[in-house]
């Protein structure tokens, strides 16, 4: 029985890739240094897969920024504004992702990879696009693995997923480039074929509601790819949900293998097995690639043993549900975790071993030591009183309908909020200001016990004072405290709530070199004491301008944490909402009268399939309202979303009933506001005018033109002026210049 993972995290157990990449960006190291770190990491990760006993190592899952961008480069699908010649060197590659500062060329757009917190670079296709094989990175990496003695299984993103996720420029129909794209795919696959017995082609799009073109072109595409592959076999990999309506399509692809997600799409197993053609083997994705809990071996075996009976060892593979790129690297790095909890967990390295162990257990006749240990761990979690808190249960059961709405409508509230005395086009930011080296060093020193709590607090107060002064000087209308005390917008709250625990190295890639360390929600959630009141009241005491208090919303904490799998998501979310509600009310009582509850992740929590979305949106919106609606009409509630395609959920966003929402929109050049043609967003809105994911400073004219465009969608009385997102990753120079331009733009529009 063959075993494999769909991909392994590339960042390194200690974020080596991030550090090397950023050093290169800053000119502190050479391209050769970066290439060397990359090669070392690849080798290490292949070795881990090999040592765990997996039948293959995945190749091509390494990327310097993003695997979709790598695919675009391979296919030569590159926006014309970059004027890329015959090949894409590393520095050009990074320019595609981050923009070309010198030439003032904006970066390619970025959006979320299905419902994960991973962001990919959106391929752009226009009439001018002419696909051609521009990079052989995956071939090279596969050769590299082979020369190191590994059995390689290259992984590429399939053409139907690729095209479905591409963006047609100016309404161009991306499927018009289908033929040409497939030709390049065929060329790539035929170049890979000599090195690979199996090629994994990821088509997660099959687990979503695909377009008619995608459906119609699927089989013709695979007929060509299979013939290009020659004697290599294709494993069609699907994940993140079940195949459902697309099952027949996948089964008729002609591929030699089909991978299905048995964690998020377990209910499809029966129909898949019943219909699986003899010519196809099944790869069972039984070990969760997106969460951190140990696999319950007994449960897995009860699914897999009958499967083995039906399919035999030759037609059954055991694997991870999806790529392990969404999972932290190595649990062994964690020395500070509570041992009871640690025994419930499994990261990428451990998941590789779980896969091989499960494959062994399938045919075992006696209970192995490993199986017994696994059973004990599963039982310990189920019965632990670290997990269950009866008071939280009780609070959940006492949520009343009136706790889910504001006292008055927006129109009435607007009057009650006129005391804020804001000008037209009020300017503000999303909350964080640059997290300078100084801040990070102090935080580290404090964590290590090198400076006292008192000294650290004084340092943070000075930071807040500095940020407030700078904002006053820049002439912003609604100030923030800058979030210097927060390492991360979710971790910061998790650390103060019961039911959470934290890892030291549990990083996962979010985008490019950016990694996040999601907290683990292992138990019922409650708030022992106020979390932000001291910092925010201090900041407000420094200025006469209104200071906006920042909190992270329940849905975002949920989406950006590893959460319990023994409870519905909705329950975890409502527990979080109750805790945030207490905080909002404490802030209001303390005199903070503008409160922003960030729901940056609302959209990524959406189920992959349309038909599950309404149910999700209902409880997600309810959770937001539960946290925010306890305040008086005169208190202004803001929310923020880093999100750029919200046509589908605009009604739900309106249902959240925040007084003001700020959204990401500058990268898409306000295109996302298109939905306001159809739908009148009732409250106030700040469409981002500065792409903070890129180091480029927007000009005043550019901002004015974006805002003028916004005015055609939304009455100017309801427009705010702000960046796309928080500024923690930017430096002060860019920040100051950009805000200056933003404020200038607002002033010019007012006059
Ligand atoms: N308030 C947060 C910040 O400014 C919001 C970040 C986010 O939306 N990702 O950093
Ligand atoms: Zn944001």
XYZ file of C-alpha atoms and ligand atoms in Angstrom:
762
model
C 0.000 0.000 0.000
C 1.489 3.331 -1.063
C 1.572 6.310 1.260
C 2.183 9.997 0.623
C 1.426 13.557 1.600
C -0.049 16.028 -0.868
C 2.616 18.575 -0.047
C 4.867 19.540 2.842
C 5.288 22.994 4.450
C 8.210 24.819 2.849
C 8.804 27.525 5.423
C 11.039 25.418 7.661
C 10.512 24.440 11.298
C 12.022 27.738 12.442
C 10.802 29.847 9.480
C 14.190 29.585 7.796
C 12.727 30.415 4.390
C 11.088 33.582 5.659
C 14.270 34.824 7.248
C 16.378 34.025 4.198
C 13.882 35.634 1.824
C 13.604 38.817 3.828
C 17.379 39.076 4.143
C 17.584 38.816 0.360
C 14.896 41.461 -0.112
C 16.797 43.801 2.150
C 19.956 43.247 0.148
C 21.631 41.608 3.137
C 22.244 38.351 1.329
C 22.730 37.193 -2.217
C 20.501 35.247 -4.521
C 22.907 32.336 -4.149
C 22.472 32.409 -0.355
C 18.729 32.282 -0.747
C 18.912 29.455 -3.278
C 21.119 27.525 -0.918
C 18.743 27.857 2.025
C 15.938 26.772 -0.268
C 17.812 23.691 -1.431
C 18.687 22.748 2.144
C 15.061 23.057 3.195
C 13.833 20.973 0.287
C 16.318 18.264 1.105
C 15.389 18.288 4.760
C 11.688 18.048 3.996
C 12.175 15.197 1.553
C 14.286 13.426 4.147
C 11.472 13.773 6.705
C 8.948 12.242 4.314
C 11.368 9.497 3.413
C 12.315 8.719 7.010
C 8.679 8.529 8.034
C 8.390 5.674 5.564
C 6.229 7.407 2.972
C 6.403 5.847 -0.484
C 7.027 9.164 -2.238
C 8.332 12.618 -1.507
C 6.408 15.546 -2.989
C 8.319 17.838 -5.307
C 7.349 21.205 -6.723
C 5.540 22.015 -3.487
C 8.421 24.307 -2.631
C 7.933 27.953 -3.537
C 9.712 31.217 -2.856
C 6.375 32.989 -2.599
C 3.371 31.056 -3.815
C 2.689 27.886 -5.781
C 0.011 29.506 -7.947
C 2.450 32.233 -8.923
C 4.963 29.496 -9.731
C 2.391 27.933 -12.007
C 1.754 31.280 -13.703
C 5.463 31.694 -14.282
C 5.744 28.145 -15.607
C 2.877 28.811 -17.997
C 4.201 32.227 -18.948
C 0.936 33.799 -17.853
C 2.311 37.111 -16.678
C 0.591 40.503 -16.723
C 1.829 42.589 -19.623
C 2.563 45.556 -17.359
C 5.674 43.706 -16.151
C 7.148 43.331 -19.644
C 8.808 40.052 -18.799
C 11.265 38.806 -21.424
C 12.166 35.188 -22.048
C 12.635 34.017 -18.517
C 11.681 35.076 -15.036
C 14.638 35.486 -12.731
C 14.226 35.586 -8.979
C 14.124 39.339 -8.725
C 11.449 39.598 -11.433
C 9.544 36.816 -9.710
C 9.379 38.799 -6.485
C 8.332 41.904 -8.385
C 5.293 40.081 -9.709
C 4.299 39.292 -6.153
C 5.254 42.544 -4.481
C 5.118 45.177 -7.156
C 8.007 46.958 -8.821
C 8.805 49.909 -6.591
C 11.313 51.504 -8.940
C 9.085 51.368 -11.972
C 5.926 51.992 -9.999
C 4.233 48.835 -11.247
C 1.562 47.496 -8.895
C 1.823 43.942 -7.624
C -0.425 41.170 -8.864
C -3.556 40.651 -6.829
C -3.661 38.243 -3.956
C -6.589 36.326 -2.580
C -7.376 33.451 -0.304
C -6.831 29.883 -1.345
C -10.290 28.390 -0.980
C -11.333 28.588 2.657
C -7.823 28.531 4.094
C -5.794 31.392 5.470
C -3.231 30.936 2.718
C -3.155 33.666 0.061
C -2.239 32.999 -3.524
C -1.325 35.394 -6.309
C -4.228 35.605 -8.728
C -3.254 34.827 -12.332
C -4.212 37.618 -14.710
C -5.323 36.761 -18.200
C -6.097 39.151 -21.021
C -6.278 39.113 -24.775
C -2.540 39.816 -24.804
C -1.680 36.764 -22.676
C 0.270 34.241 -24.657
C 1.084 31.166 -22.615
C 4.462 29.527 -23.119
C 6.660 27.394 -20.930
C 8.768 29.943 -19.056
C 10.056 28.001 -16.093
C 11.177 24.445 -15.470
C 11.384 24.872 -11.731
C 9.288 21.818 -11.030
C 11.305 19.664 -13.410
C 14.503 20.865 -11.789
C 13.268 20.231 -8.287
C 12.111 16.777 -9.261
C 15.518 15.983 -10.721
C 17.083 17.382 -7.578
C 15.053 15.015 -5.390
C 15.900 12.064 -7.571
C 19.576 12.840 -7.566
C 19.418 12.868 -3.775
C 18.015 9.369 -3.912
C 14.329 10.053 -3.287
C 11.332 8.709 -5.143
C 9.700 11.872 -6.388
C 6.066 12.627 -7.002
C 5.790 16.084 -8.572
C 2.778 18.182 -7.604
C 1.226 20.759 -9.893
C -1.930 22.802 -9.846
C -4.328 21.463 -12.424
C -5.455 23.534 -15.403
C -9.123 23.625 -14.472
C -8.403 24.936 -10.997
C -5.791 27.309 -12.402
C -8.095 28.823 -14.994
C -11.067 28.904 -12.653
C -9.041 30.959 -10.191
C -7.638 33.274 -12.848
C -8.926 36.732 -13.355
C -9.887 38.012 -16.771
C -8.668 41.572 -17.201
C -11.375 44.020 -18.251
C -13.958 41.307 -18.422
C -11.852 39.052 -20.669
C -13.063 35.451 -20.648
C -10.086 33.473 -19.356
C -11.349 30.282 -20.995
C -10.477 31.765 -24.356
C -6.899 30.938 -23.451
C -7.816 27.387 -22.589
C -6.285 25.709 -25.656
C -3.001 27.551 -25.388
C -2.784 26.968 -21.654
C -3.376 23.249 -22.033
C -0.664 23.071 -24.646
C 1.867 24.475 -22.198
C 0.582 22.127 -19.509
C 1.157 19.233 -21.890
C 4.657 20.400 -22.600
C 5.410 20.689 -18.889
C 3.963 17.288 -18.121
C 5.851 15.628 -20.929
C 9.065 17.155 -19.599
C 8.257 15.870 -16.128
C 7.197 12.433 -17.251
C 10.663 10.863 -17.611
C 11.337 11.594 -13.944
C 8.067 10.615 -12.384
C 6.089 7.434 -12.135
C 3.256 9.517 -10.710
C 2.364 13.164 -11.139
C -0.103 14.678 -8.709
C -2.433 17.211 -10.280
C -4.371 19.261 -7.786
C -7.910 20.127 -8.761
C -9.482 21.325 -5.514
C -11.880 23.365 -7.632
C -13.771 20.108 -8.186
C -14.902 20.307 -4.571
C -16.602 23.622 -5.229
C -19.396 24.720 -7.540
C -17.571 24.915 -10.837
C -18.546 26.901 -13.900
C -20.055 25.394 -17.013
C -16.847 25.980 -18.978
C -14.801 24.254 -16.307
C -17.169 21.324 -16.392
C -17.213 21.077 -20.173
C -13.492 21.465 -20.647
C -12.450 19.150 -17.852
C -12.443 15.853 -19.693
C -10.982 17.203 -22.946
C -8.177 18.751 -20.874
C -7.395 15.518 -19.073
C -7.439 13.487 -22.248
C -4.619 15.700 -23.493
C -2.689 15.737 -20.227
C -2.855 11.963 -19.924
C -1.537 11.520 -23.394
C 1.251 14.039 -22.701
C 2.178 12.094 -19.580
C 2.962 8.990 -21.628
C 3.883 6.214 -19.229
C 3.641 8.501 -16.186
C 0.423 8.205 -14.269
C -1.707 11.090 -13.092
C -3.138 11.300 -9.600
C -6.075 13.676 -9.651
C -6.063 15.301 -6.225
C -9.207 16.833 -4.742
C -9.595 18.288 -1.287
C -11.310 20.715 1.102
C -14.742 19.134 0.625
C -16.491 16.266 -1.132
C -16.748 15.945 -4.899
C -20.451 15.635 -4.939
C -21.872 16.807 -8.303
C -18.397 16.627 -9.815
C -17.724 13.061 -8.785
C -18.642 11.590 -12.162
C -16.443 14.131 -13.864
C -13.468 13.174 -11.712
C -14.124 9.471 -12.217
C -14.317 9.831 -15.977
C -11.107 11.865 -16.223
C -9.108 8.835 -17.246
C -6.495 9.551 -14.548
C -4.880 6.523 -12.960
C -5.650 7.683 -9.448
C -8.084 9.833 -7.539
C -7.347 11.460 -4.205
C -10.263 12.415 -1.995
C -10.453 14.308 1.276
C -11.832 11.958 3.899
C -11.727 14.572 6.641
C -13.846 17.293 5.090
C -15.577 15.057 2.592
C -16.019 11.807 4.403
C -19.611 11.339 3.320
C -18.534 10.811 -0.290
C -16.625 7.614 0.420
C -19.501 5.227 -0.272
C -20.355 6.675 -3.660
C -16.723 7.037 -4.696
C -15.957 3.405 -3.955
C -19.124 2.207 -5.627
C -18.302 4.035 -8.846
C -14.498 3.901 -8.950
C -13.440 2.406 -12.297
C -11.063 -0.581 -12.211
C -8.441 1.511 -13.945
C -8.333 3.993 -11.091
C -6.828 3.687 -7.648
C -8.004 5.631 -4.638
C -5.822 7.802 -2.454
C -7.584 8.160 0.885
C -6.879 11.522 2.531
C -7.424 10.382 6.088
C -4.906 12.479 8.037
C -6.126 16.062 8.384
C -3.751 18.480 6.648
C -5.331 21.603 8.117
C -5.632 20.982 11.810
C -3.355 19.873 14.591
C -5.189 17.050 16.318
C -3.913 13.522 16.352
C -5.737 11.259 13.957
C -8.026 8.860 15.761
C -6.506 5.606 14.470
C -9.455 3.448 15.476
C -11.876 5.662 13.584
C -9.578 5.809 10.567
C -9.182 2.052 10.558
C -12.900 1.451 10.690
C -13.142 3.418 7.435
C -10.066 2.068 5.763
C -10.253 -1.640 6.525
C -13.453 -2.208 4.536
C -11.883 -0.101 1.814
C -8.865 -2.335 1.700
C -11.188 -5.341 1.476
C -12.845 -3.857 -1.585
C -9.888 -2.299 -3.350
C -6.958 -4.403 -2.222
C -3.529 -3.030 -1.357
C -2.737 -2.130 -4.950
C -5.625 0.230 -5.407
C -5.538 1.968 -2.066
C -3.136 4.721 -1.045
C -3.121 6.421 2.323
C -2.399 10.132 2.508
C -2.990 13.501 4.069
C -6.362 15.100 3.364
C -4.697 18.056 1.609
C -1.210 19.534 1.473
C 0.401 19.818 4.900
C 1.360 23.369 3.981
C -1.559 24.467 6.178
C -0.176 22.677 9.202
C 2.730 23.666 11.497
C 5.974 21.820 10.897
C 7.143 19.878 13.910
C 5.560 19.212 17.295
C 8.969 18.186 18.605
C 10.060 21.830 18.592
C 7.461 22.538 21.269
C 8.986 22.340 24.713
C 6.630 24.619 26.595
C 3.275 23.047 25.834
C 1.294 21.462 28.624
C 2.126 17.758 28.276
C -1.445 16.618 28.555
C -2.402 18.843 25.605
C 0.747 18.104 23.624
C -0.186 14.451 23.678
C -3.358 15.304 21.723
C -1.489 16.999 18.869
C 0.223 16.194 15.594
C 2.053 18.560 13.188
C 3.355 17.954 9.658
C 6.325 15.803 10.680
C 4.120 13.696 12.944
C 1.385 13.469 10.339
C 3.820 11.802 7.936
C 4.367 9.080 10.517
C 0.664 8.812 11.289
C 0.062 8.050 7.618
C 2.591 5.242 7.466
C 1.465 3.902 10.833
C -2.168 3.779 9.745
C -1.145 1.940 6.590
C 0.624 -0.631 8.751
C -2.319 -0.988 11.153
C -4.753 -1.720 8.341
C -3.337 -5.183 7.862
C -2.210 -5.758 11.454
C -3.860 -8.531 13.397
C -2.859 -7.501 16.894
C -3.039 -4.093 18.557
C 0.356 -2.454 18.278
C 1.930 -0.244 20.902
C 1.353 2.723 18.623
C -2.332 1.957 18.347
C -2.701 1.614 22.110
C -0.883 4.897 22.713
C -3.124 6.568 20.163
C -6.255 5.222 21.824
C -5.047 6.504 25.187
C -4.373 9.982 23.794
C -7.788 10.174 22.159
C -9.510 9.083 25.377
C -7.530 11.515 27.514
C -8.722 14.425 25.376
C -12.333 13.325 25.394
C -12.479 13.178 29.176
C -10.182 16.015 30.198
C -11.550 18.751 32.448
C -9.189 21.134 30.683
C -11.734 20.961 27.890
C -15.149 21.313 29.532
C -16.471 24.306 31.520
C -20.148 24.063 32.612
C -20.482 27.841 33.180
C -19.641 28.544 29.526
C -22.254 26.028 28.482
C -24.784 27.825 30.651
C -23.973 31.274 29.201
C -24.378 29.928 25.706
C -27.816 28.656 26.536
C -28.875 32.062 27.867
C -28.350 34.110 24.687
C -31.555 36.109 24.095
C -32.746 37.452 20.698
C -32.434 41.068 21.899
C -28.734 40.473 22.485
C -28.362 40.242 18.700
C -29.458 43.742 17.653
C -28.621 47.431 18.192
C -31.219 49.624 19.900
C -31.949 51.703 16.784
C -31.476 51.675 13.046
C -28.343 53.077 11.401
C -30.098 56.308 10.426
C -31.046 56.992 14.018
C -27.633 55.975 15.298
C -25.966 58.305 12.800
C -27.748 61.217 14.469
C -26.716 60.013 17.905
C -23.125 59.828 16.684
C -22.979 63.374 15.325
C -21.233 64.408 18.552
C -18.107 62.886 17.006
C -17.992 65.916 14.702
C -16.210 64.213 11.840
C -15.525 65.976 8.526
C -16.589 64.620 5.155
C -14.281 61.836 3.965
C -12.997 61.137 7.483
C -9.508 59.662 7.505
C -8.405 56.795 9.700
C -6.225 53.689 9.699
C -7.015 50.047 10.329
C -5.312 49.845 13.700
C -1.719 48.737 13.693
C 1.251 50.995 12.999
C 4.731 49.773 12.032
C 5.980 47.070 14.327
C 9.525 48.337 14.347
C 12.618 46.368 15.166
C 12.666 48.206 18.467
C 9.191 46.969 19.346
C 10.001 43.416 18.397
C 13.259 43.480 20.339
C 11.602 44.819 23.461
C 8.869 42.221 23.207
C 11.456 39.510 22.919
C 13.449 40.866 25.837
C 10.290 40.983 27.919
C 9.354 37.434 26.928
C 12.809 36.256 27.912
C 12.511 37.978 31.268
C 15.315 40.433 30.472
C 13.141 43.452 31.208
C 10.449 43.811 33.837
C 6.724 44.068 33.241
C 6.889 47.691 34.422
C 9.650 48.651 31.993
C 7.906 46.905 29.148
C 4.624 48.654 29.893
C 6.362 52.023 30.012
C 7.987 51.303 26.705
C 4.616 50.460 25.164
C 3.105 53.631 26.598
C 5.861 55.653 24.965
C 5.130 53.917 21.697
C 1.449 54.747 22.001
C 2.274 58.348 22.846
C 4.511 58.553 19.794
C 1.902 57.044 17.481
C -0.835 59.347 18.767
C 1.401 62.394 18.276
C 2.348 61.335 14.758
C -1.304 60.826 13.810
C -2.223 64.241 15.159
C 0.603 65.770 13.147
C -0.455 63.950 10.021
C -3.968 65.252 10.503
C -5.879 61.990 10.685
C -9.427 62.341 11.998
C -9.950 59.129 13.931
C -6.853 57.933 15.736
C -5.754 54.513 16.900
C -3.291 53.408 19.543
C -1.202 51.451 17.030
C -1.389 47.996 18.612
C 2.261 47.901 19.760
C 1.351 45.474 22.552
C 0.029 42.953 20.041
C 2.249 40.469 18.411
C -0.694 39.134 16.483
C -4.333 40.171 16.345
C -5.590 36.722 17.311
C -2.826 35.495 19.588
C -3.066 38.634 21.697
C -6.681 37.901 22.600
C -6.228 34.175 22.840
C -3.523 34.682 25.421
C -5.984 36.428 27.672
C -8.847 34.005 27.224
C -9.354 30.616 28.829
C -9.529 27.631 26.516
C -6.520 28.578 24.367
C -2.962 27.368 24.259
C 0.046 28.502 22.255
C 2.935 26.990 20.454
C 6.433 28.376 20.170
C 7.035 27.404 16.544
C 3.618 26.460 15.213
C 3.987 28.708 12.163
C 2.048 28.376 8.925
C 2.523 30.444 5.788
C -0.086 33.123 5.224
C 1.354 34.811 2.157
C 4.850 35.246 0.765
C 7.255 35.462 3.654
C 4.466 36.140 6.096
C 3.726 33.373 8.544
C 1.161 33.168 11.306
C 1.142 31.135 14.459
C -2.486 30.220 15.075
C -3.447 29.600 18.680
C -5.007 26.279 19.553
C -8.511 26.343 20.973
C -8.707 23.167 22.980
C -11.459 23.957 25.480
C -14.492 26.078 26.406
C -13.746 29.816 26.123
C -14.183 32.483 28.777
C -12.735 35.923 29.615
C -11.271 36.186 33.101
C -10.707 39.992 32.928
C -10.628 43.025 30.559
C -8.066 42.630 27.794
C -7.560 46.025 26.153
C -9.169 48.652 28.367
C -5.992 49.974 30.010
C -4.095 50.560 26.768
C -7.005 52.153 24.977
C -8.023 54.499 27.774
C -4.406 55.552 28.096
C -4.275 56.338 24.376
C -7.553 58.278 24.505
C -6.234 60.313 27.434
C -3.477 61.666 25.145
C -5.719 63.285 22.551
C -8.902 65.258 22.025
C -9.560 63.476 18.768
C -11.684 60.342 18.950
C -9.624 57.208 19.477
C -10.854 54.016 17.925
C -10.491 50.906 20.090
C -9.449 47.720 18.300
C -10.682 44.229 18.931
C -10.575 41.083 16.902
C -13.960 39.610 16.102
C -15.183 36.127 17.004
C -15.279 34.795 13.441
C -11.730 35.914 12.799
C -10.407 34.422 16.014
C -12.196 31.235 15.024
C -10.841 31.176 11.469
C -7.295 32.004 12.454
C -7.042 29.474 15.234
C -6.734 25.763 15.160
C -10.060 24.810 16.593
C -11.632 21.889 18.348
C -12.941 19.138 16.168
C -15.179 17.749 18.922
C -17.706 20.584 18.618
C -19.401 22.461 15.762
C -17.588 25.618 14.606
C -20.677 27.608 15.444
C -20.441 26.710 19.113
C -16.796 27.730 19.353
C -17.675 30.998 17.605
C -20.542 31.872 19.926
C -18.335 31.227 22.933
C -15.835 33.695 21.488
C -18.581 36.192 20.736
C -19.714 36.249 24.344
C -16.185 36.961 25.521
C -15.731 39.828 23.016
C -19.119 41.257 23.971
C -17.949 41.612 27.553
C -14.857 43.454 26.313
C -16.840 45.825 24.072
C -19.079 46.799 26.970
C -16.114 47.370 29.259
C -14.498 49.626 26.651
C -17.638 51.650 26.212
C -17.928 52.069 29.956
C -14.331 53.292 30.054
C -15.045 56.036 27.493
C -13.962 54.465 24.218
C -16.809 55.428 21.914
C -15.546 54.182 18.584
C -14.832 50.486 18.631
C -13.628 48.454 15.674
C -14.160 44.728 15.709
C -12.042 43.256 12.944
C -13.613 40.464 10.965
C -10.786 40.084 8.510
C -11.536 36.414 8.068
C -15.288 36.381 7.617
C -15.095 35.288 4.008
C -12.428 32.667 4.398
C -14.538 30.847 6.932
C -17.059 30.240 4.163
C -17.656 26.661 3.229
C -16.336 25.766 -0.209
C -19.765 24.894 -1.538
C -22.555 27.388 -2.138
C -25.236 25.349 -0.543
C -23.497 25.376 2.861
C -22.869 29.087 2.817
C -26.125 30.515 4.107
C -25.972 28.443 7.241
C -22.419 29.599 7.890
C -23.177 33.248 7.205
C -26.154 33.144 9.510
C -24.197 32.073 12.559
C -21.147 34.141 11.612
C -23.207 37.336 11.362
C -25.046 36.432 14.544
C -21.744 36.009 16.331
C -20.526 39.427 15.192
C -23.778 40.990 16.314
C -23.635 39.182 19.599
C -20.260 40.790 20.268
C -21.152 44.316 19.124
C -24.779 45.168 19.681
C -24.738 45.722 23.428
C -23.566 49.353 23.045
C -25.521 52.642 23.051
C -26.597 54.243 19.758
C -24.043 57.005 20.268
C -21.182 54.543 20.223
C -19.834 53.917 16.741
C -19.049 50.348 15.754
C -16.554 49.752 12.981
C -15.506 46.546 11.367
C -12.735 45.718 8.955
C -12.306 43.035 6.339
C -9.223 42.126 4.344
C -11.246 40.827 1.573
C -11.691 41.636 -2.004
C -14.507 39.677 -3.545
C -17.567 40.144 -1.520
C -20.334 40.305 -4.060
C -21.650 37.019 -2.811
C -21.803 38.053 0.833
C -22.551 41.737 0.646
C -25.990 41.201 2.120
C -24.529 39.421 5.115
C -21.953 42.149 5.547
C -24.769 44.657 5.639
C -26.573 42.411 8.128
C -23.649 42.743 10.500
C -24.941 46.285 10.881
C -21.612 47.893 11.756
C -21.806 51.677 11.494
C -18.627 51.750 9.418
C -16.780 49.062 7.513
C -13.314 49.289 5.999
C -12.388 46.891 3.250
C -9.477 45.975 1.025
C -9.906 47.324 -2.468
C -6.914 49.184 -3.829
C -5.275 46.187 -5.473
C -8.393 45.447 -7.426
C -8.629 49.145 -8.265
C -12.033 49.435 -6.598
C -13.479 46.796 -8.869
C -14.925 45.075 -5.878
C -17.232 47.996 -5.382
C -19.089 46.794 -8.458
C -21.520 44.992 -6.227
C -22.771 48.323 -4.940
C -24.342 48.974 -8.294
C -26.829 46.274 -7.473
C -26.905 46.464 -3.732
C -27.228 49.672 -1.749
C -24.873 49.258 1.175
C -26.789 51.059 3.876
C -24.046 52.200 6.255
C -20.641 53.880 5.996
C -17.715 52.369 4.172
C -13.984 52.935 3.768
C -12.699 51.235 0.631
C -8.928 50.878 1.035
C -6.960 53.356 -1.058
C -3.462 52.104 -0.294
C -2.237 48.581 -0.917
C -0.329 47.880 2.252
C 0.850 44.473 1.057
C 3.298 46.256 -1.206
C 6.035 48.741 -0.294
C 4.808 51.169 -2.954
C 3.638 54.586 -1.758
C 0.373 55.636 -3.402
C 0.329 59.133 -4.855
C -2.257 61.723 -3.880
C -3.654 61.743 -7.411
C -3.993 58.007 -7.431
C -5.905 58.113 -4.141
C -8.139 60.897 -5.384
C -8.955 58.938 -8.492
C -9.752 55.816 -6.459
C -12.007 57.856 -4.203
C -13.711 59.524 -7.135
C -14.394 56.084 -8.457
C -15.757 55.065 -5.052
C -18.040 58.125 -5.077
C -19.787 56.731 -8.119
C -20.851 53.734 -6.056
C -21.433 55.173 -2.621
C -22.762 58.593 -1.613
C -19.824 60.674 -0.445
C -21.452 61.340 2.935
C -20.902 57.692 3.709
C -17.306 57.320 2.509
C -14.222 57.000 4.702
C -10.593 57.229 3.668
C -8.227 54.528 4.900
C -5.593 51.996 3.832
C -6.470 48.436 2.809
C -5.342 46.976 6.102
C -3.159 47.444 9.186
C 0.334 48.900 8.834
C 2.320 46.622 11.086
C 4.419 45.222 8.257
C 5.295 48.596 6.749
C 8.048 50.973 7.873
C 7.591 54.499 9.166
C 8.912 56.189 6.077
C 6.388 54.570 3.739
C 3.679 54.963 6.337
C 4.239 58.652 6.880
C 4.418 59.439 3.180
C 1.383 57.354 2.331
C -0.751 58.814 5.108
C 0.305 62.307 4.095
C -0.949 61.574 0.595
C -4.115 60.036 1.945
C -4.914 63.045 4.125
C -4.076 65.400 1.257
C -6.433 63.479 -1.003
C -9.255 63.666 1.539
C -8.727 67.407 1.981
C -8.710 67.970 -1.734
C -11.971 66.068 -2.112
C -13.587 68.040 0.689
C -12.806 71.296 -1.016
N -6.462 45.934 13.325
C -5.607 45.038 12.618
C -4.356 45.759 12.170
O -4.450 46.910 11.873
C -6.296 44.459 11.431
C -5.411 43.526 10.694
C -6.117 42.711 9.658
O -7.210 43.001 9.274
N -5.495 41.681 9.192
O -3.298 45.175 12.063
Zn -7.070 43.789 7.059
